[in-house]
Tab-separated table of C-alpha atoms in Angstrom:
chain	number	residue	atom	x	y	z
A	1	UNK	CA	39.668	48.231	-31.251
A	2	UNK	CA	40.805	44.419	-32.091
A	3	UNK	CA	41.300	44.000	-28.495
A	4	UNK	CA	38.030	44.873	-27.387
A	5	UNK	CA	36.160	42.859	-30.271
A	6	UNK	CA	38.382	39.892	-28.877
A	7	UNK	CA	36.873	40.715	-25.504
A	8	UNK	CA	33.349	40.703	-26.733
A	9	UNK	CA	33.506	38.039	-28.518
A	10	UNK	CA	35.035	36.208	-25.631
A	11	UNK	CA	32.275	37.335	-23.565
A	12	UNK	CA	30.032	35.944	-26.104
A	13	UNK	CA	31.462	31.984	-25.986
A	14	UNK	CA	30.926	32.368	-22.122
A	15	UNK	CA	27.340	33.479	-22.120
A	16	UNK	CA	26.918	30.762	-24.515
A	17	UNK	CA	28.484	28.400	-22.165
A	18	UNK	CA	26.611	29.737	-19.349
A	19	UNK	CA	23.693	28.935	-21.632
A	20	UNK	CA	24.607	25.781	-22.114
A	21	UNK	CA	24.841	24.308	-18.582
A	22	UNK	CA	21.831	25.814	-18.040
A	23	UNK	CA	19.542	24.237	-20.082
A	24	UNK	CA	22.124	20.727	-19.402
A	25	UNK	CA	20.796	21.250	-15.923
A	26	UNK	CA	17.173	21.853	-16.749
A	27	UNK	CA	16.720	19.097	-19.064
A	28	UNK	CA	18.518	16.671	-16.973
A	29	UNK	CA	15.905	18.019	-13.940
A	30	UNK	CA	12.953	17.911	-16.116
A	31	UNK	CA	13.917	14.154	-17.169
A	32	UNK	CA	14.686	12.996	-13.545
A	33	UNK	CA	10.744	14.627	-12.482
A	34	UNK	CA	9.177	12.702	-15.426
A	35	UNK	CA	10.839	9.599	-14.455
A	36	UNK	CA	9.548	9.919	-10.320
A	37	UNK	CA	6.490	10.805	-11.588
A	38	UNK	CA	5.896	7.556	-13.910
A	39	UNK	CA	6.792	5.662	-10.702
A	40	UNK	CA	4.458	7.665	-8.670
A	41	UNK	CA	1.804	6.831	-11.105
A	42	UNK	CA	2.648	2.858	-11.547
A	43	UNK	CA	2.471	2.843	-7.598
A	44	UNK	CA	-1.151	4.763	-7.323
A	45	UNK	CA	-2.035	2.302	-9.889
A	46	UNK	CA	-1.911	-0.376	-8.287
A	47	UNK	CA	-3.223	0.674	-5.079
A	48	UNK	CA	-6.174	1.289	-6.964
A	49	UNK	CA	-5.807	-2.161	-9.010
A	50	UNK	CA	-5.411	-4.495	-6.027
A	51	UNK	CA	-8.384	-2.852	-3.366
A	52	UNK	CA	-10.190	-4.726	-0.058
A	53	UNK	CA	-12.511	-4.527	2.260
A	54	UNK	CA	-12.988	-6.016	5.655
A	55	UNK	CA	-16.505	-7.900	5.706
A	56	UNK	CA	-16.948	-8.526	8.916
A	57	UNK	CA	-19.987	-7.738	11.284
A	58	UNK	CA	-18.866	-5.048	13.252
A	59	UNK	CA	-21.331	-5.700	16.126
A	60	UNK	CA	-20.360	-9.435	16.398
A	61	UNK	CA	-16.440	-10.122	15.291
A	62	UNK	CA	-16.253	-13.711	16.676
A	63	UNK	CA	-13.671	-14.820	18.747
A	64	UNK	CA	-12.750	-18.652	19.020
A	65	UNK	CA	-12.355	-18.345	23.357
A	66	UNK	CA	-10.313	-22.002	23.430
A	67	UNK	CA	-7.915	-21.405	19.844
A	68	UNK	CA	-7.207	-17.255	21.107
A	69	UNK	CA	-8.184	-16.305	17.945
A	70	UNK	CA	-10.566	-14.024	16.119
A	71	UNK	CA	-11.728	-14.215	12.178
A	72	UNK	CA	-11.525	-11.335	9.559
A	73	UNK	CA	-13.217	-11.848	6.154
A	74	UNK	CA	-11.085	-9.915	4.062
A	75	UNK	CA	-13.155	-9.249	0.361
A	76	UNK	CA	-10.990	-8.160	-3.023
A	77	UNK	CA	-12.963	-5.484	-4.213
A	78	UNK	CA	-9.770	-4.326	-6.753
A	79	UNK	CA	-9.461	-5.340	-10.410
A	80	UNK	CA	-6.273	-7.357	-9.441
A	81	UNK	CA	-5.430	-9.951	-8.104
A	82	UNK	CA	-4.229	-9.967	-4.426
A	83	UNK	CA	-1.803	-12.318	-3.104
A	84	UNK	CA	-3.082	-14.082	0.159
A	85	UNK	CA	-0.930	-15.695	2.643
A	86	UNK	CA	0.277	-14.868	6.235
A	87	UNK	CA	3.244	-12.476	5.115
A	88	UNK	CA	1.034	-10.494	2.753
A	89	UNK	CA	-0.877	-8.736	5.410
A	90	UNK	CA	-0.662	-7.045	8.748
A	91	UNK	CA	-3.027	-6.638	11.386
A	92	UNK	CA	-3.191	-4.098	13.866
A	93	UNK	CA	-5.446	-4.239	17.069
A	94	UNK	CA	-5.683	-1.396	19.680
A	95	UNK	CA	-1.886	-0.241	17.655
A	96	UNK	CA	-0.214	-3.405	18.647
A	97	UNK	CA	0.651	-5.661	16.047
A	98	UNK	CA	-0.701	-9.018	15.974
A	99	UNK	CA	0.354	-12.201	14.919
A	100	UNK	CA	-1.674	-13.860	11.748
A	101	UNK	CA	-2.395	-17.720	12.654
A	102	UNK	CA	-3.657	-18.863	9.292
A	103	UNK	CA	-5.417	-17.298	6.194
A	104	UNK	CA	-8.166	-19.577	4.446
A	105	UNK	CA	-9.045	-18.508	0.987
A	106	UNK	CA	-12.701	-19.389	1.465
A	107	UNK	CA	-14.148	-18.266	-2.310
A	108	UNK	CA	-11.344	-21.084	-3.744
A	109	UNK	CA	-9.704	-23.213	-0.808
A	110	UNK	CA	-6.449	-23.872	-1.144
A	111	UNK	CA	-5.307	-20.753	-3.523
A	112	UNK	CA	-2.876	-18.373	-1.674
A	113	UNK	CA	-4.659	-15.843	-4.512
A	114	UNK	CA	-7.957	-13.507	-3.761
A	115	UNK	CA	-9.049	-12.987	-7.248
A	116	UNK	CA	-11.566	-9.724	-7.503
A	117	UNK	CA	-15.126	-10.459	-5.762
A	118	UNK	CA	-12.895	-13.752	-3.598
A	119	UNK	CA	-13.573	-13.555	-0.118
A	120	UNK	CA	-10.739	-15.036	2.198
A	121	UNK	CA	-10.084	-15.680	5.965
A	122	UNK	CA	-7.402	-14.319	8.197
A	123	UNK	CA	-7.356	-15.748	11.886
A	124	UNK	CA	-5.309	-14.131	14.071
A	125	UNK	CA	-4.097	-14.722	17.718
A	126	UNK	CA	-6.377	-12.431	19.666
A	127	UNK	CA	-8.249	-13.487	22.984
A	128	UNK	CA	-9.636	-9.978	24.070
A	129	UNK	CA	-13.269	-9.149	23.895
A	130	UNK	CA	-15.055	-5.651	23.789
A	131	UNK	CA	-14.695	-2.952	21.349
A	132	UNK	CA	-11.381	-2.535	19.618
A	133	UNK	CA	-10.427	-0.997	16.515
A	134	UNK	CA	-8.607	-3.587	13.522
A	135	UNK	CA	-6.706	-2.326	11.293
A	136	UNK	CA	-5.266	-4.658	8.282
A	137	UNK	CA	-2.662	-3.394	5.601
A	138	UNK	CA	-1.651	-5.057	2.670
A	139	UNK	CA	1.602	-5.759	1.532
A	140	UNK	CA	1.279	-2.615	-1.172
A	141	UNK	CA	0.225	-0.484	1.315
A	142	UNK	CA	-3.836	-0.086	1.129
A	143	UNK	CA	-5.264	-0.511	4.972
A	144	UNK	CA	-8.686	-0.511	5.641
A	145	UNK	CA	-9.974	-0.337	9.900
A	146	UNK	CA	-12.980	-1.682	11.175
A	147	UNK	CA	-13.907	-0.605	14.434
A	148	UNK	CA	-15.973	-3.790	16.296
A	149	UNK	CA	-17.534	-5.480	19.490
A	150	UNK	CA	-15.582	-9.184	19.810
A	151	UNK	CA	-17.514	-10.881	21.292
């Protein structure tokens, strides 16, 4: 009889044990999918903080024939600031890459920041008229595509 209240009771620590680990492993899960989640939500925050959209006149993007280069008018629409220089964007034409020339903050010259409602400039080296689709992504990720005649 002792010996098989020693095994029960043995089997008892171990289902505790079992136990245990279990909810070890749980809570350390549960705290690992809060934590991606509060990243997941910083991140969708600020693609929703720091928006744009291309301004542009989609019949009539105008090209500079002599410089190679085209204009986009790039307006922060977001709540955020939005950093604006030549490494803060991409631009993709017909899904080639092209290279940025300048960007001109037109609403304050000389700031490389488009405050909310700013309207800036990006030129970039492009000497190809007809319809082509643009395509220009920000440095957190938001991309906007206007689809145009350059003329």
């Amino acid at each position: 009889m002792a010996s098989s209240a020693m095994s029960e009771i043995v089997m008892f620590v171990a289902v505790l044990l079992i136990a245990a680990f279990v909810a070890g492993i749980l809570t350390t899960s549960t705290y690992k999918i809060s934590l991606n989640i509060n990243k997941k939500g910083d991140a969708l925050a600020t693609k929703l903080s720091q928006d744009f959209e291309i301004i542009n006149d989609p019949g009539d993007i105008v090209r500079n024939s002599s410089a190679g280069t085209i204009a986009l008018y790039i307006k922060n629409t977001g709540k955020d600031p939005i950093i604006f220089t030549n490494d803060s964007f991409t631009v993709i034409i017909d899904g080639s890459i092209v290279e940025i020339n300048t960007t001109n903050q037109l609403t304050s010259p000389g700031s490389n920041i488009l405050s909310p409602g700013d309207v800036g400039e990006i030129v970039v080296n492009y000497n190809e008229t007809g319809y082509h689709r643009i395509k220009v992504i920000s440095e957190c990720g938001i991309s906007r595509i206007i689809r145009g005649y350059i003329s």
